[in-house]
Each structure stands twice: as structure tokens, then as C-alpha cells.
Coordinates of C-alpha atoms and ligand atoms in Angstrom, one line a residue:
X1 CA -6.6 -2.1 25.3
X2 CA -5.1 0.8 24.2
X3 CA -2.4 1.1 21.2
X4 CA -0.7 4.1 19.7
X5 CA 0.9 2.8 16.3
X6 CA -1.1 -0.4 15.8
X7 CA -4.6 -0.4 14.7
X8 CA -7.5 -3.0 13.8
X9 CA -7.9 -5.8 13.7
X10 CA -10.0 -4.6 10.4
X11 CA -11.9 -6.7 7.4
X12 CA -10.1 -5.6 4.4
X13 CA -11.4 -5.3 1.1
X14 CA -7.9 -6.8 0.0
X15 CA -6.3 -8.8 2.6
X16 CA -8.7 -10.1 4.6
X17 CA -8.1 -9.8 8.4
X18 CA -5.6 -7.4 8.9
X19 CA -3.6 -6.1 11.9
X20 CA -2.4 -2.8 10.9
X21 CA 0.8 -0.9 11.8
X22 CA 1.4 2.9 11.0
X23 CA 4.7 3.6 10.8
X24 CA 4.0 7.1 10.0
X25 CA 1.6 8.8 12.8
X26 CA 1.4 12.4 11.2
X27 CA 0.8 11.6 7.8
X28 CA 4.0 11.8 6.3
X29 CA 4.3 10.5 3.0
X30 CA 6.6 10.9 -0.9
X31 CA 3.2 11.6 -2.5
X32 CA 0.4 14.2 -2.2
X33 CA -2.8 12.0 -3.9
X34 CA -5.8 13.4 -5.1
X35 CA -7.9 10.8 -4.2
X36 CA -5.9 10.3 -0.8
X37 CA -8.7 9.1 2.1
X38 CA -7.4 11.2 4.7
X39 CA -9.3 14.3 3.4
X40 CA -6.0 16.9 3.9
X41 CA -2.8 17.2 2.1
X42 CA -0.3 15.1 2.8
X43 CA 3.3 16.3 4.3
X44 CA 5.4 15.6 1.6
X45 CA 8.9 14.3 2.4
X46 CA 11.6 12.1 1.6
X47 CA 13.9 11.5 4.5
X48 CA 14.4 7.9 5.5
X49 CA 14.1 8.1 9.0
X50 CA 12.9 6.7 12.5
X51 CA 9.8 8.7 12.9
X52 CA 8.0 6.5 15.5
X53 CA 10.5 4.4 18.5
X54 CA 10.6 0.7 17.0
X55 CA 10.8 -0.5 20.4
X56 CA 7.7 1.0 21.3
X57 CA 5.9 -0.3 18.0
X58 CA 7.8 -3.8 18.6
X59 CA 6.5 -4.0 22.4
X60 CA 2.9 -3.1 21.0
X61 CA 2.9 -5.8 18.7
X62 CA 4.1 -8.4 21.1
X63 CA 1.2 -7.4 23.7
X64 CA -1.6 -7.7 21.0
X65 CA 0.0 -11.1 19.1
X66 CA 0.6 -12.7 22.4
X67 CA -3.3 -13.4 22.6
X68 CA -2.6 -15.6 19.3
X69 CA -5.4 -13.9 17.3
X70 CA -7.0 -15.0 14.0
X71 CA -5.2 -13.0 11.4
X72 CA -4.7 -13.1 7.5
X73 CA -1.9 -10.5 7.6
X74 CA -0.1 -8.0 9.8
X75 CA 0.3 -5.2 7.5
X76 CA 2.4 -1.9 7.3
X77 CA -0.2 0.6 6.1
X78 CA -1.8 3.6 7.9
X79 CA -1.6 7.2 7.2
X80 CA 1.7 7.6 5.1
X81 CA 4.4 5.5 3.2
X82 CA 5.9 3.1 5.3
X83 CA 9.4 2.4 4.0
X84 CA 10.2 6.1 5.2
X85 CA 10.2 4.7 8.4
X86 CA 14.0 3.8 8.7
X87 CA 13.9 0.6 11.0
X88 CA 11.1 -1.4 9.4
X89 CA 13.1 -4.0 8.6
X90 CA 13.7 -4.6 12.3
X91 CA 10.1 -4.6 12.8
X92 CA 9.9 -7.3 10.4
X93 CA 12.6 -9.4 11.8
X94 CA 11.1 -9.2 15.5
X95 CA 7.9 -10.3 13.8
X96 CA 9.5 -13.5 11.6
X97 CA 11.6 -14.6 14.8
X98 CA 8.8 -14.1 17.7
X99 CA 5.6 -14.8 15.4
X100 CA 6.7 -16.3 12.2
X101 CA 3.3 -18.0 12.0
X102 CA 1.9 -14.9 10.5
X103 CA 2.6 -13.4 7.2
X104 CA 3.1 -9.8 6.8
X105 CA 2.2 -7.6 3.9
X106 CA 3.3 -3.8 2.9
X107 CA 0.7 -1.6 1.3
X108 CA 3.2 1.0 -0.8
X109 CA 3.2 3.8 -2.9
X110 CA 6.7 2.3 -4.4
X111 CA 8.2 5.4 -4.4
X112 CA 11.4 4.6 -2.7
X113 CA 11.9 1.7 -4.6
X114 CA 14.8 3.3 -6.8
X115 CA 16.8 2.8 -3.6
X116 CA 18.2 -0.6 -3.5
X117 CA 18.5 -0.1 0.4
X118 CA 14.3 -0.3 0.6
X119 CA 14.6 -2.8 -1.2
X120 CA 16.9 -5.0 1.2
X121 CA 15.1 -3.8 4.1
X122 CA 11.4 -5.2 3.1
X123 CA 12.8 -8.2 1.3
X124 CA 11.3 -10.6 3.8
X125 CA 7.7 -9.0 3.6
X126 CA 5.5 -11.6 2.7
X127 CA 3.3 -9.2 0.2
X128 CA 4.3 -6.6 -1.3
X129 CA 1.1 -4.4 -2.6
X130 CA 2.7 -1.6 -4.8
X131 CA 0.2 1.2 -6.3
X132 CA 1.1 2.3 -10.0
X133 CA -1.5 4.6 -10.6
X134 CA 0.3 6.1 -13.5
X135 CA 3.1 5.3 -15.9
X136 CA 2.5 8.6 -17.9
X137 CA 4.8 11.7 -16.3
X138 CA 1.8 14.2 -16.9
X139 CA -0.4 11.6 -15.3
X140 CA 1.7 11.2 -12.3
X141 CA 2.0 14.6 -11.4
X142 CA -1.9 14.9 -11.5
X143 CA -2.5 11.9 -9.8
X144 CA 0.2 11.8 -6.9
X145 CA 2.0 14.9 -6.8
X146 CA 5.0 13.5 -5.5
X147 CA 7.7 15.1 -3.9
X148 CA 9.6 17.4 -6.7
X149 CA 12.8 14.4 -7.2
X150 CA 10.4 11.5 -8.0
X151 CA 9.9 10.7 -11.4
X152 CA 7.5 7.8 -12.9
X153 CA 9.8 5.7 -15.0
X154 CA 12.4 6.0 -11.8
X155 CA 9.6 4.6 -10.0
X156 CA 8.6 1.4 -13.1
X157 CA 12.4 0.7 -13.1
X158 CA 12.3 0.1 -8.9
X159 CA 9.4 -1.8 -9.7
X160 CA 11.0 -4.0 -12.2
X161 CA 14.6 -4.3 -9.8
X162 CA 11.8 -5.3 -7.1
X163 CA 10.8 -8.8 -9.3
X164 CA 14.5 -10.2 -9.6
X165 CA 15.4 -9.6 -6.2
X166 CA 12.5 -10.3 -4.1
X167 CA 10.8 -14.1 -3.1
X168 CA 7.1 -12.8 -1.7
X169 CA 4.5 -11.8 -4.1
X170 CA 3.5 -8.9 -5.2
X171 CA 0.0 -7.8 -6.0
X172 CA 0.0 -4.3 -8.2
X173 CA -2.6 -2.2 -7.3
X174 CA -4.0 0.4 -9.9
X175 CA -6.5 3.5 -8.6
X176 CA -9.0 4.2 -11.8
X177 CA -9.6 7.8 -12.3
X178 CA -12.3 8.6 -14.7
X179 CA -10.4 11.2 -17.1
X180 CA -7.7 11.1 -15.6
X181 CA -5.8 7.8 -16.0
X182 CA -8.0 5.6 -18.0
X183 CA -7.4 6.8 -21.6
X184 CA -6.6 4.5 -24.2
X185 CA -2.6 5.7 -24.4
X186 CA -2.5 5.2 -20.8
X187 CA -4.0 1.5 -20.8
X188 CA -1.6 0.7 -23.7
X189 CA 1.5 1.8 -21.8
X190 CA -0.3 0.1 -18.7
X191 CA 0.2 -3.1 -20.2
X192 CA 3.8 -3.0 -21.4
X193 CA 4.7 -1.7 -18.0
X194 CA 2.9 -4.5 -16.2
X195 CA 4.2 -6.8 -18.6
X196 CA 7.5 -5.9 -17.5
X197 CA 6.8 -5.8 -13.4
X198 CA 5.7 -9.1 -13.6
X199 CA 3.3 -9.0 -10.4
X200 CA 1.5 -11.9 -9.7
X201 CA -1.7 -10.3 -9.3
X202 CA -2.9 -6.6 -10.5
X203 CA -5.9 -5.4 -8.7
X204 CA -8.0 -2.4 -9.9
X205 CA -9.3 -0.2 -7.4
X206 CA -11.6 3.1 -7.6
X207 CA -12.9 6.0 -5.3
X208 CA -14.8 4.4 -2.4
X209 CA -14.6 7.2 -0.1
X210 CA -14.5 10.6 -0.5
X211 CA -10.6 11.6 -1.5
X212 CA -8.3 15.2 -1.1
X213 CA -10.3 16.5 -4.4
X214 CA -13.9 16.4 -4.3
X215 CA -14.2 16.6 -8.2
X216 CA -13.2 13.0 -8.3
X217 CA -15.6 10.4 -9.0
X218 CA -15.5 6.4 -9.2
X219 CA -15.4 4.7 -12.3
X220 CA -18.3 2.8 -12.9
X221 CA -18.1 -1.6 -12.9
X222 CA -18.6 -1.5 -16.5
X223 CA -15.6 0.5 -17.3
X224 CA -13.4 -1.1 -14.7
X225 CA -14.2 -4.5 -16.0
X226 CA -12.9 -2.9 -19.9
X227 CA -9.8 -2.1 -18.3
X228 CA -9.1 -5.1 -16.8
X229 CA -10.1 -7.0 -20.2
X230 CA -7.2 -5.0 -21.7
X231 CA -4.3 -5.7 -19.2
X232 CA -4.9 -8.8 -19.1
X233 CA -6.0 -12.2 -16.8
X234 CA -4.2 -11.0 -14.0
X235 CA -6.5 -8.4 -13.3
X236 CA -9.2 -8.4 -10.6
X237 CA -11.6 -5.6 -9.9
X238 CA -11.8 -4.7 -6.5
X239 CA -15.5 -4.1 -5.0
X240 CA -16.7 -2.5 -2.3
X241 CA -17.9 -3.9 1.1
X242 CA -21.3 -4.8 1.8
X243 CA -22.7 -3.1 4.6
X244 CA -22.8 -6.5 6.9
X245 CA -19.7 -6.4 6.5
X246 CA -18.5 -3.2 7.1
X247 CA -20.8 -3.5 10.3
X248 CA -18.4 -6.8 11.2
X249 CA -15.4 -4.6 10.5
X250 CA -16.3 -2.0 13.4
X251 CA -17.2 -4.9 15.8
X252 CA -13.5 -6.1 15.2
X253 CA -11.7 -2.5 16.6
X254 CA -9.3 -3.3 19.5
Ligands
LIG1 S1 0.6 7.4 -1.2 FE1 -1.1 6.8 0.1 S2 -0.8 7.9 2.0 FE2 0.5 8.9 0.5 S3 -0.7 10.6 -0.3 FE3 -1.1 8.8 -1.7 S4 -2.9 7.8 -0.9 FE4 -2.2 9.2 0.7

């Protein structure tokens, strides 16, 4: 079968088995990361708008769930940030009236989460995964070079607004830099920032595939597994796939 804005089903290191929808076909995103998996530079914007039809993401979705597959989540992720797409919301309605046996999950850079419109639109997402890969402003700019209005504590307050008006979970993901975003200021201020989000898990993550910047490399288990001794028993580390896996994952491909 063939499908233009939905993708998988894949294995994911995080969620299990996960239909994916990209909201954003060109790669349009708030952010510019360095370690971003697409291997080119992002097209940085910040207009809200309908980028892809709805109806034709909607009708994809219908043809592929009507076969009643085995899935974990159905997950807005894909090639840019998904709550620039301006209808998501009535994705997720079509999905919790027509399929409400499956849960749906955002992967998000967070970004728009100053604006408490977002923040009504994804409020029945069943998992919210937020990346903070910062909460220095020096650090940010490094890391994500975001689109010239976004700042980092703008971003942590959206975060913490996100916790007293949402009921899903959220699971904080955190990208390790060695160098970059692993000193022992930043780990400090990682904590009281966490503390204050409030997520019910915080995952740590690290270069698994080659990112934007090829100077970047992974941080080794041992210091992940320091880091997440300092923020706290929240924290999981990530791994990596196994190659059976993996092998699984490509036999899964619509
Ligand atoms: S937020 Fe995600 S999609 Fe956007 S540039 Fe960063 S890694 Fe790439």
C-alpha cells in the first residue's frame, strides 16, 4: 500500500510499535539541531499553519487502521515539529472518535509550548515526549538554533504550563552532547528545571546516527549512566537497537 504522510509501522527504541504521521513533509521545523538525523539543515519557521490537507492525512489513517493492526502508539513525529501543523488537533479527534482503542503520542521539540493555543490543541494526546536538550541560553543556541524569537526559559515556562493543564503523561527527553551540554552547571540547572516540569519519566538519549554536524560524537554508557544518577530516579538511559531488531523493524515497512 502506498501512503504519503503516514509511515511505519516501525520498532521504536522508545515507544514500541509505532505508526508514524508526518505532519510536516519538507522538513519544516522551530529548530535547526546539530545532531538533527536528517543530515541537512532544517527550514526554520514559525507559522502555525495547515502545511499538509488533514483530510488527506485523516483518510490515510483510516485505510491503514481499518486492518485493526497491533500497535503501541500512533505517533506524530517525522521530519519536523508537529504542532506547526495547524489542524492536529482534528487529527486527534478523528482518531479518539473512529479508533479510540489506540493511544497516540507527540514526539516535540516544545517549542511552541509558550502558546496556550498548542497547548489546547494537543491536550488529548496520550504522550507527550518533549525534548529539553538545554536549559542554559548559550547551550540552546548551540544545540538547536532555533528560530531567532525562541528563547530557553520561554520554552521551561511552556513546559511547566504544560503539567497543570494537561491529563496524559509526559516523558522528557534529554539529547547528551559530550562538551556541549553535560557540564556540571548544566546538570545542576537540569535538575531544578526538571524538578519543576514534573515529567513522569526523563529519558536520556545520545547520537545514534550520524547528525547535521559531523564533529558530534555519543556519549559513552558510563557517562550517561552519571548523569542520570544526578537528576534523579526518573531517569532512564536510552540504548540502542540490536541488530535483530533493527532487522525486525525493516520487515515491519508498509
Ligand atoms: S527539533 Fe527535531 S526535526 Fe527539528 S531540527 Fe531538531 S531534531 Fe530536527
Amino acid at each position: 500500500m502506498n501512503f504519503k504522510y503516514i509511515f511505519g509501522p516501525i520498532i521504536s527504541r522508545r515507544l514500541g510499535v509505532s505508526l508514524g504521521i508526518d505532519l510536516l513533509p519538507n522538513g519544516v521545523c522551530t529548530f535547526d539541531c546539530i545532531y538533527c538525523e536528517r543530515g541537512s539543515r532544517a527550514e526554520l519557521n514559525i507559522e502555525r499553519k495547515e502545511y499538509i490537507p488533514t483530510k488527506k492525512v485523516i483518510k490515510e489513517l483510516d485505510r491503514f487502521l481499518k486492518r485493526k493492526p497491533k500497535l503501541d502508539y500512533i505517533t506524530f513525529s517525522g521530519s519536523g515539529e508537529p504542532t506547526l501543523h495547524s489542524k492536529i488537533d482534528k487529527i486527534v479527534g478523528f482518531l479518539k472518535q473512529n479508533y479510540p482503542e489506540y493511544k497516540i503520542a507527540l514526539l516535540t521539540n516544545a517549542s511552541l509550548f509558550t502558546d496556550k493555543r498548542i497547548l489546547e490543541r494537543i491536550k488529548k494526546i496520550d504522550l507527550i515526549v518533549p525534548s529539553l536538550d538545554a536549559v542554559l541560553e548559550s547551550t540552546f543556541q548551540t544545540i538547536n538554533r532555533p528560530v531567532f524569537s525562541l528563547s530557553i526559559n520561554d520554552i521551561i515556562n511552556g513546559l511547566i504550563n504544560l503539567d497543570k493543564n494537561y491529563v496524559g503523561e509526559t516523558w522528557l527527553e534529554i539529547f547528551i552532547i559530550p562538551g556541549v551540554n553535560d557540564t556540571e552547571k548544566e546538570i545542576k540547572t537540569f535538575k531544578k528545571v526538571i524538578d519543576k516540569i514534573n515529567p513522569q519519566r526523563i529519558q536520556l538519549n545520545t547520537l545514534d546516527r550520524p547528525g547535521v554536524e559531523n564533529w558530534i560524537q555519543p556519549a559513552t554508557m558510563k557517562k550517561l549512566n552519571q548523569i542520570a544518577t544526578a537528576l534523579g530516579d526518573k531517569v532512564e538511559v536510552v540504548g540502542k537497537l540490536k541488530p535483530r531488531r533493527k532487522q525486525k523493524l525493516k520487515n515491519k515497512v508498509i
